[in-house]
Amino acid sequence: MNGETVRPSTATAPLLVAETIQRRFGTVIALSDASIHLHRGETLGLVGDNGAGKSTLLKILSGALRPDAGRVVVNGRELHSLGPKEALHAGIETVYQDLALVDTMSATENIFLGRELLHPRRLFRGLNLTHDREMRRRATEVLTSLGVNIPSVRATVKQLSGGQRQSLAIARAVLWGKQIVILDEPTAALGVRESAQVLELIHRLKEHDISVILVTHNMQQLAAVADRVTVMRLGRTIANRSLASTTTEEIVGLITGAIPGDAA
């Protein structure tokens, strides 16, 4: 990954900065001026109506898309070639709505899917045999550290509840991402009890100094877990607010355009 060091101006410089991001799809302008910043251990809500550009921005941050213009800086280092591997190397993991879990595989197998550990013994490694015991140990460790309760790391995903599946996907992201976890509507398909389970897990991520970008349409849940909110409209970032200094009514007004926003 190529990059250059950007010296932080203060000790509290953001962990991630995305500035003036632009992206077109043919004649369609998905992002014209999108910017966000995220501090270590912070939960940032990213909100906007359908078509605001949230999904495109998430895909750029996760390395799935390249921006046409703008820059992304992580830990003071500008990333010039941000692809999926580079995003992972920078400590960024994304949990999309589909979770990318395989129902017939165990929790451990899903956590290590595509990243399986080979057996340490040369003979077994030569046969491409996996180190199942170590993978189960590490899976148990990350789930326990985050307070995620599932029947067993040997249980298949189809045996888990919706909240447990979402929590498993988040735990996998924490294990591999380390610094920044992007959550795309993590409670959209969950009931009240399961949603509360996921929100509690998001709270615990802060205790582990993990930063979260949370995309949600649920203003009540946003207020429950986020420190700040960034509002997007028509491909642009139009407002940043501390949750302590705003209201649900203001956020909704910014989203809909009833309130013009700082950069509208």
mmCIF file of C-alpha atoms in Angstrom:
data_model
loop_
_atom_site.group_PDB
_atom_site.id
_atom_site.type_symbol
_atom_site.label_atom_id
_atom_site.label_comp_id
_atom_site.label_asym_id
_atom_site.label_seq_id
_atom_site.Cartn_x
_atom_site.Cartn_y
_atom_site.Cartn_z
ATOM 1 C CA MET A 1 0.000 0.000 0.000
ATOM 2 C CA ASN A 2 1.455 3.332 -1.031
ATOM 3 C CA GLY A 3 1.006 6.341 1.227
ATOM 4 C CA GLU A 4 2.518 9.392 2.731
ATOM 5 C CA THR A 5 2.528 10.531 6.326
ATOM 6 C CA VAL A 6 0.215 13.387 7.226
ATOM 7 C CA ARG A 7 1.341 14.880 10.517
ATOM 8 C CA PRO A 8 -1.519 15.322 13.002
ATOM 9 C CA SER A 9 -1.834 18.835 14.334
ATOM 10 C CA THR A 10 -2.937 17.747 17.782
ATOM 11 C CA ALA A 11 -2.789 14.727 20.075
ATOM 12 C CA THR A 12 -6.482 14.179 19.383
ATOM 13 C CA ALA A 13 -6.169 14.073 15.607
ATOM 14 C CA PRO A 14 -8.864 11.903 13.985
ATOM 15 C CA LEU A 15 -8.139 8.243 13.381
ATOM 16 C CA LEU A 16 -9.825 8.456 9.968
ATOM 17 C CA VAL A 17 -10.372 11.435 7.699
ATOM 18 C CA ALA A 18 -12.139 11.331 4.337
ATOM 19 C CA GLU A 19 -12.095 14.696 2.586
ATOM 20 C CA THR A 20 -13.986 16.023 -0.447
ATOM 21 C CA ILE A 21 -14.679 12.548 -1.822
ATOM 22 C CA GLN A 22 -16.170 12.480 -5.324
ATOM 23 C CA ARG A 23 -17.507 9.547 -7.321
ATOM 24 C CA ARG A 24 -19.406 9.309 -10.608
ATOM 25 C CA PHE A 25 -21.098 6.385 -12.305
ATOM 26 C CA GLY A 26 -21.248 7.546 -15.898
ATOM 27 C CA THR A 27 -23.325 10.696 -15.889
ATOM 28 C CA VAL A 28 -24.690 10.025 -12.395
ATOM 29 C CA ILE A 29 -22.952 11.917 -9.585
ATOM 30 C CA ALA A 30 -23.104 9.663 -6.511
ATOM 31 C CA LEU A 31 -20.741 11.776 -4.412
ATOM 32 C CA SER A 32 -19.845 15.376 -5.138
ATOM 33 C CA ASP A 33 -18.357 16.535 -1.823
ATOM 34 C CA ALA A 34 -18.456 13.932 0.958
ATOM 35 C CA SER A 35 -16.280 14.314 4.042
ATOM 36 C CA ILE A 36 -16.205 12.592 7.422
ATOM 37 C CA HIS A 37 -13.799 12.285 10.332
ATOM 38 C CA LEU A 38 -13.696 9.651 13.045
ATOM 39 C CA HIS A 39 -11.806 9.600 16.337
ATOM 40 C CA ARG A 40 -10.473 6.543 18.128
ATOM 41 C CA GLY A 41 -13.101 4.854 20.282
ATOM 42 C CA GLU A 42 -15.866 7.003 18.797
ATOM 43 C CA THR A 43 -19.186 5.892 17.342
ATOM 44 C CA LEU A 44 -20.170 8.086 14.406
ATOM 45 C CA GLY A 45 -23.669 7.931 12.960
ATOM 46 C CA LEU A 46 -23.832 8.365 9.181
ATOM 47 C CA VAL A 47 -27.334 9.304 8.079
ATOM 48 C CA GLY A 48 -29.154 10.526 5.011
ATOM 49 C CA ASP A 49 -32.148 9.746 2.832
ATOM 50 C CA ASN A 50 -32.033 7.108 0.094
ATOM 51 C CA GLY A 51 -29.709 8.353 -2.634
ATOM 52 C CA ALA A 52 -27.724 10.569 -0.268
ATOM 53 C CA GLY A 53 -24.517 8.685 -1.093
ATOM 54 C CA LYS A 54 -23.994 6.769 2.157
ATOM 55 C CA SER A 55 -23.541 3.365 0.504
ATOM 56 C CA THR A 56 -21.094 4.727 -2.068
ATOM 57 C CA LEU A 57 -19.027 6.388 0.661
ATOM 58 C CA LEU A 58 -18.980 3.155 2.698
ATOM 59 C CA LYS A 59 -17.782 1.200 -0.327
ATOM 60 C CA ILE A 60 -14.973 3.697 -0.855
ATOM 61 C CA LEU A 61 -13.895 3.486 2.786
ATOM 62 C CA SER A 62 -13.986 -0.334 2.643
ATOM 63 C CA GLY A 63 -11.928 -0.362 -0.557
ATOM 64 C CA ALA A 64 -14.684 -1.802 -2.740
ATOM 65 C CA LEU A 65 -14.758 1.381 -4.871
ATOM 66 C CA ARG A 66 -12.104 3.922 -5.804
ATOM 67 C CA PRO A 67 -12.945 7.620 -5.482
ATOM 68 C CA ASP A 68 -12.611 9.881 -8.501
ATOM 69 C CA ALA A 69 -11.255 12.658 -6.282
ATOM 70 C CA GLY A 70 -10.597 13.393 -2.625
ATOM 71 C CA ARG A 71 -8.414 11.638 -0.077
ATOM 72 C CA VAL A 72 -8.645 9.111 2.742
ATOM 73 C CA VAL A 73 -6.258 9.319 5.696
ATOM 74 C CA VAL A 74 -5.978 6.655 8.419
ATOM 75 C CA ASN A 75 -3.695 7.119 11.422
ATOM 76 C CA GLY A 76 -2.116 10.125 9.766
ATOM 77 C CA ARG A 77 -1.271 8.177 6.604
ATOM 78 C CA GLU A 78 -2.893 9.045 3.289
ATOM 79 C CA LEU A 79 -4.012 5.970 1.380
ATOM 80 C CA HIS A 80 -3.454 6.396 -2.335
ATOM 81 C CA SER A 81 -4.541 2.930 -3.470
ATOM 82 C CA LEU A 82 -7.368 1.908 -1.167
ATOM 83 C CA GLY A 83 -8.597 -1.558 -2.161
ATOM 84 C CA PRO A 84 -10.112 -4.282 0.066
ATOM 85 C CA LYS A 85 -6.711 -5.602 1.183
ATOM 86 C CA GLU A 86 -5.404 -2.107 1.832
ATOM 87 C CA ALA A 87 -8.514 -1.238 3.860
ATOM 88 C CA LEU A 88 -8.034 -4.367 5.971
ATOM 89 C CA HIS A 89 -4.348 -3.561 6.407
ATOM 90 C CA ALA A 90 -5.367 -0.085 7.582
ATOM 91 C CA GLY A 91 -7.659 -1.676 10.184
ATOM 92 C CA ILE A 92 -11.025 -1.136 8.458
ATOM 93 C CA GLU A 93 -13.683 -3.866 8.316
ATOM 94 C CA THR A 94 -17.274 -3.551 7.076
ATOM 95 C CA VAL A 95 -20.361 -5.510 8.110
ATOM 96 C CA TYR A 96 -22.979 -5.212 5.369
ATOM 97 C CA GLN A 97 -26.665 -5.980 5.790
ATOM 98 C CA ASP A 98 -26.330 -9.461 4.261
ATOM 99 C CA LEU A 99 -23.621 -10.275 6.903
ATOM 100 C CA ALA A 100 -21.788 -12.607 4.441
ATOM 101 C CA LEU A 101 -22.257 -15.587 6.751
ATOM 102 C CA VAL A 102 -22.632 -19.193 5.555
ATOM 103 C CA ASP A 103 -25.578 -20.856 7.322
ATOM 104 C CA THR A 104 -24.211 -24.411 7.126
ATOM 105 C CA MET A 105 -20.797 -23.522 8.547
ATOM 106 C CA SER A 106 -19.899 -23.155 12.215
ATOM 107 C CA ALA A 107 -19.307 -19.860 13.984
ATOM 108 C CA THR A 108 -15.560 -20.536 13.955
ATOM 109 C CA GLU A 109 -15.546 -21.403 10.258
ATOM 110 C CA ASN A 110 -17.404 -18.189 9.465
ATOM 111 C CA ILE A 111 -15.014 -16.058 11.495
ATOM 112 C CA PHE A 112 -12.034 -17.523 9.644
ATOM 113 C CA LEU A 113 -13.722 -17.907 6.253
ATOM 114 C CA GLY A 114 -11.090 -17.141 3.611
ATOM 115 C CA ARG A 115 -8.502 -16.597 6.373
ATOM 116 C CA GLU A 116 -8.121 -20.125 7.678
ATOM 117 C CA LEU A 117 -5.083 -20.921 9.803
ATOM 118 C CA LEU A 118 -2.992 -23.792 8.489
ATOM 119 C CA HIS A 119 -1.752 -26.431 10.894
ATOM 120 C CA PRO A 120 1.671 -25.583 12.404
ATOM 121 C CA ARG A 121 3.088 -29.044 11.738
ATOM 122 C CA ARG A 122 4.838 -29.142 8.358
ATOM 123 C CA LEU A 123 3.302 -32.457 7.292
ATOM 124 C CA PHE A 124 -0.258 -31.321 7.974
ATOM 125 C CA ARG A 125 0.434 -27.886 6.495
ATOM 126 C CA GLY A 126 1.655 -29.572 3.334
ATOM 127 C CA LEU A 127 -1.717 -31.309 3.118
ATOM 128 C CA ASN A 128 -3.466 -27.924 3.580
ATOM 129 C CA LEU A 129 -5.015 -29.058 6.853
ATOM 130 C CA THR A 130 -6.337 -26.268 9.043
ATOM 131 C CA HIS A 131 -5.463 -25.618 12.672
ATOM 132 C CA ASP A 132 -9.018 -26.110 13.969
ATOM 133 C CA ARG A 133 -8.145 -26.015 17.666
ATOM 134 C CA GLU A 134 -6.365 -22.650 17.375
ATOM 135 C CA MET A 135 -9.177 -21.167 15.299
ATOM 136 C CA ARG A 136 -11.752 -22.276 17.887
ATOM 137 C CA ARG A 137 -9.573 -20.793 20.650
ATOM 138 C CA ARG A 138 -9.264 -17.424 18.907
ATOM 139 C CA ALA A 139 -12.964 -17.390 17.996
ATOM 140 C CA THR A 140 -13.899 -18.073 21.622
ATOM 141 C CA GLU A 141 -11.475 -15.382 22.779
ATOM 142 C CA VAL A 142 -12.893 -12.598 20.604
ATOM 143 C CA LEU A 143 -16.512 -13.555 21.311
ATOM 144 C CA THR A 144 -15.872 -13.705 25.053
ATOM 145 C CA SER A 145 -13.989 -10.401 25.094
ATOM 146 C CA LEU A 146 -16.949 -8.692 23.417
ATOM 147 C CA GLY A 147 -19.542 -10.420 25.591
ATOM 148 C CA VAL A 148 -21.148 -12.204 22.630
ATOM 149 C CA ASN A 149 -23.183 -15.172 23.813
ATOM 150 C CA ILE A 150 -23.763 -18.009 21.364
ATOM 151 C CA PRO A 151 -24.446 -21.710 22.128
ATOM 152 C CA SER A 152 -20.993 -22.794 20.940
ATOM 153 C CA VAL A 153 -18.313 -21.797 18.454
ATOM 154 C CA ARG A 154 -19.050 -25.180 16.864
ATOM 155 C CA ALA A 155 -22.714 -24.235 16.333
ATOM 156 C CA THR A 156 -23.746 -23.551 12.744
ATOM 157 C CA VAL A 157 -25.011 -20.093 11.813
ATOM 158 C CA LYS A 158 -28.465 -21.490 11.031
ATOM 159 C CA GLN A 159 -28.734 -22.412 14.727
ATOM 160 C CA LEU A 160 -28.222 -18.788 15.803
ATOM 161 C CA SER A 161 -30.782 -16.044 16.301
ATOM 162 C CA GLY A 162 -30.722 -12.889 14.192
ATOM 163 C CA GLY A 163 -29.043 -10.923 16.973
ATOM 164 C CA GLN A 164 -26.440 -13.631 17.484
ATOM 165 C CA ARG A 165 -25.690 -13.693 13.745
ATOM 166 C CA GLN A 166 -25.223 -9.930 13.653
ATOM 167 C CA SER A 167 -23.017 -10.095 16.749
ATOM 168 C CA LEU A 168 -20.957 -12.877 15.169
ATOM 169 C CA ALA A 169 -20.408 -10.775 12.040
ATOM 170 C CA ILE A 170 -19.345 -7.803 14.179
ATOM 171 C CA ALA A 171 -16.972 -9.971 16.217
ATOM 172 C CA ARG A 172 -15.407 -11.231 12.984
ATOM 173 C CA ALA A 173 -14.928 -7.634 11.855
ATOM 174 C CA VAL A 174 -13.295 -6.743 15.174
ATOM 175 C CA LEU A 175 -10.905 -9.692 14.969
ATOM 176 C CA TRP A 176 -9.718 -8.756 11.498
ATOM 177 C CA GLY A 177 -10.291 -4.992 11.393
ATOM 178 C CA LYS A 178 -8.836 -4.067 14.792
ATOM 179 C CA GLN A 179 -9.423 -0.290 14.521
ATOM 180 C CA ILE A 180 -12.522 0.706 12.553
ATOM 181 C CA VAL A 181 -15.754 -1.236 12.082
ATOM 182 C CA ILE A 182 -18.364 0.019 9.608
ATOM 183 C CA LEU A 183 -21.901 -1.216 10.336
ATOM 184 C CA ASP A 184 -24.520 -0.908 7.610
ATOM 185 C CA GLU A 185 -28.010 -0.949 9.167
ATOM 186 C CA PRO A 186 -27.050 -3.627 11.743
ATOM 187 C CA THR A 187 -30.534 -3.832 13.333
ATOM 188 C CA ALA A 188 -32.673 -3.433 10.204
ATOM 189 C CA ALA A 189 -34.055 -6.991 10.243
ATOM 190 C CA LEU A 190 -34.054 -7.526 14.015
ATOM 191 C CA GLY A 191 -36.717 -7.391 16.686
ATOM 192 C CA VAL A 192 -36.560 -5.187 19.784
ATOM 193 C CA ARG A 193 -34.720 -7.690 21.994
ATOM 194 C CA GLU A 194 -32.186 -8.654 19.325
ATOM 195 C CA SER A 195 -31.631 -4.993 18.417
ATOM 196 C CA ALA A 196 -30.871 -4.217 22.062
ATOM 197 C CA GLN A 197 -28.295 -7.033 22.049
ATOM 198 C CA VAL A 198 -26.518 -5.517 19.038
ATOM 199 C CA LEU A 199 -26.647 -1.979 20.463
ATOM 200 C CA GLU A 200 -25.077 -3.226 23.680
ATOM 201 C CA LEU A 201 -22.294 -4.813 21.626
ATOM 202 C CA ILE A 202 -21.689 -1.476 19.875
ATOM 203 C CA HIS A 203 -21.333 0.125 23.316
ATOM 204 C CA ARG A 204 -18.764 -2.531 24.271
ATOM 205 C CA LEU A 205 -16.693 -1.793 21.180
ATOM 206 C CA LYS A 206 -15.963 1.634 22.677
ATOM 207 C CA GLU A 207 -14.497 -0.090 25.739
ATOM 208 C CA HIS A 208 -12.081 -1.863 23.383
ATOM 209 C CA ASP A 209 -11.058 1.477 21.808
ATOM 210 C CA ILE A 210 -12.653 0.472 18.502
ATOM 211 C CA SER A 211 -14.148 3.186 16.307
ATOM 212 C CA VAL A 212 -17.516 2.596 14.644
ATOM 213 C CA ILE A 213 -19.259 4.151 11.669
ATOM 214 C CA LEU A 214 -22.945 3.319 12.031
ATOM 215 C CA VAL A 215 -25.354 3.717 9.135
ATOM 216 C CA THR A 216 -28.941 3.666 10.350
ATOM 217 C CA HIS A 217 -32.380 5.117 9.727
ATOM 218 C CA ASN A 218 -33.401 4.520 13.343
ATOM 219 C CA MET A 219 -32.977 7.840 15.136
ATOM 220 C CA GLN A 220 -33.754 6.370 18.555
ATOM 221 C CA GLN A 221 -31.004 3.787 18.223
ATOM 222 C CA LEU A 222 -28.643 6.406 16.849
ATOM 223 C CA ALA A 223 -29.192 8.571 19.917
ATOM 224 C CA ALA A 224 -28.589 5.551 22.159
ATOM 225 C CA VAL A 225 -25.100 4.667 20.889
ATOM 226 C CA ALA A 226 -23.568 7.459 18.771
ATOM 227 C CA ASP A 227 -21.285 10.253 19.923
ATOM 228 C CA ARG A 228 -21.661 12.334 16.752
ATOM 229 C CA VAL A 229 -23.672 12.276 13.561
ATOM 230 C CA THR A 230 -22.704 13.204 10.017
ATOM 231 C CA VAL A 231 -25.595 14.040 7.689
ATOM 232 C CA MET A 232 -25.417 13.520 3.924
ATOM 233 C CA ARG A 233 -27.771 14.835 1.275
ATOM 234 C CA LEU A 234 -27.554 14.384 -2.500
ATOM 235 C CA GLY A 235 -23.942 13.209 -2.439
ATOM 236 C CA ARG A 236 -22.658 15.888 -0.067
ATOM 237 C CA THR A 237 -21.869 16.138 3.616
ATOM 238 C CA ILE A 238 -24.090 18.939 4.834
ATOM 239 C CA ALA A 239 -23.768 18.786 8.635
ATOM 240 C CA ASN A 240 -21.846 17.352 11.583
ATOM 241 C CA ARG A 241 -23.431 17.385 15.013
ATOM 242 C CA SER A 242 -22.593 16.141 18.485
ATOM 243 C CA LEU A 243 -25.465 14.010 19.765
ATOM 244 C CA ALA A 244 -25.238 15.941 23.023
ATOM 245 C CA SER A 245 -25.970 19.222 21.256
ATOM 246 C CA THR A 246 -28.671 18.258 18.777
ATOM 247 C CA THR A 247 -32.128 16.720 18.678
ATOM 248 C CA THR A 248 -33.829 14.025 16.659
ATOM 249 C CA GLU A 249 -35.994 16.733 15.100
ATOM 250 C CA GLU A 250 -32.933 18.649 13.889
ATOM 251 C CA ILE A 251 -31.321 15.527 12.427
ATOM 252 C CA VAL A 252 -34.522 14.604 10.581
ATOM 253 C CA GLY A 253 -34.808 18.194 9.324
ATOM 254 C CA LEU A 254 -31.237 18.066 8.020
ATOM 255 C CA ILE A 255 -31.906 14.746 6.279
ATOM 256 C CA THR A 256 -35.094 15.939 4.584
ATOM 257 C CA GLY A 257 -33.883 19.422 3.732
ATOM 258 C CA ALA A 258 -36.311 21.226 6.030
ATOM 259 C CA ILE A 259 -33.137 22.538 7.722
ATOM 260 C CA PRO A 260 -30.536 23.663 5.152
ATOM 261 C CA GLY A 261 -27.399 22.437 6.911
ATOM 262 C CA ASP A 262 -23.965 24.009 7.226
ATOM 263 C CA ALA A 263 -22.806 23.254 3.696
ATOM 264 C CA ALA A 264 -26.115 23.170 1.851
#
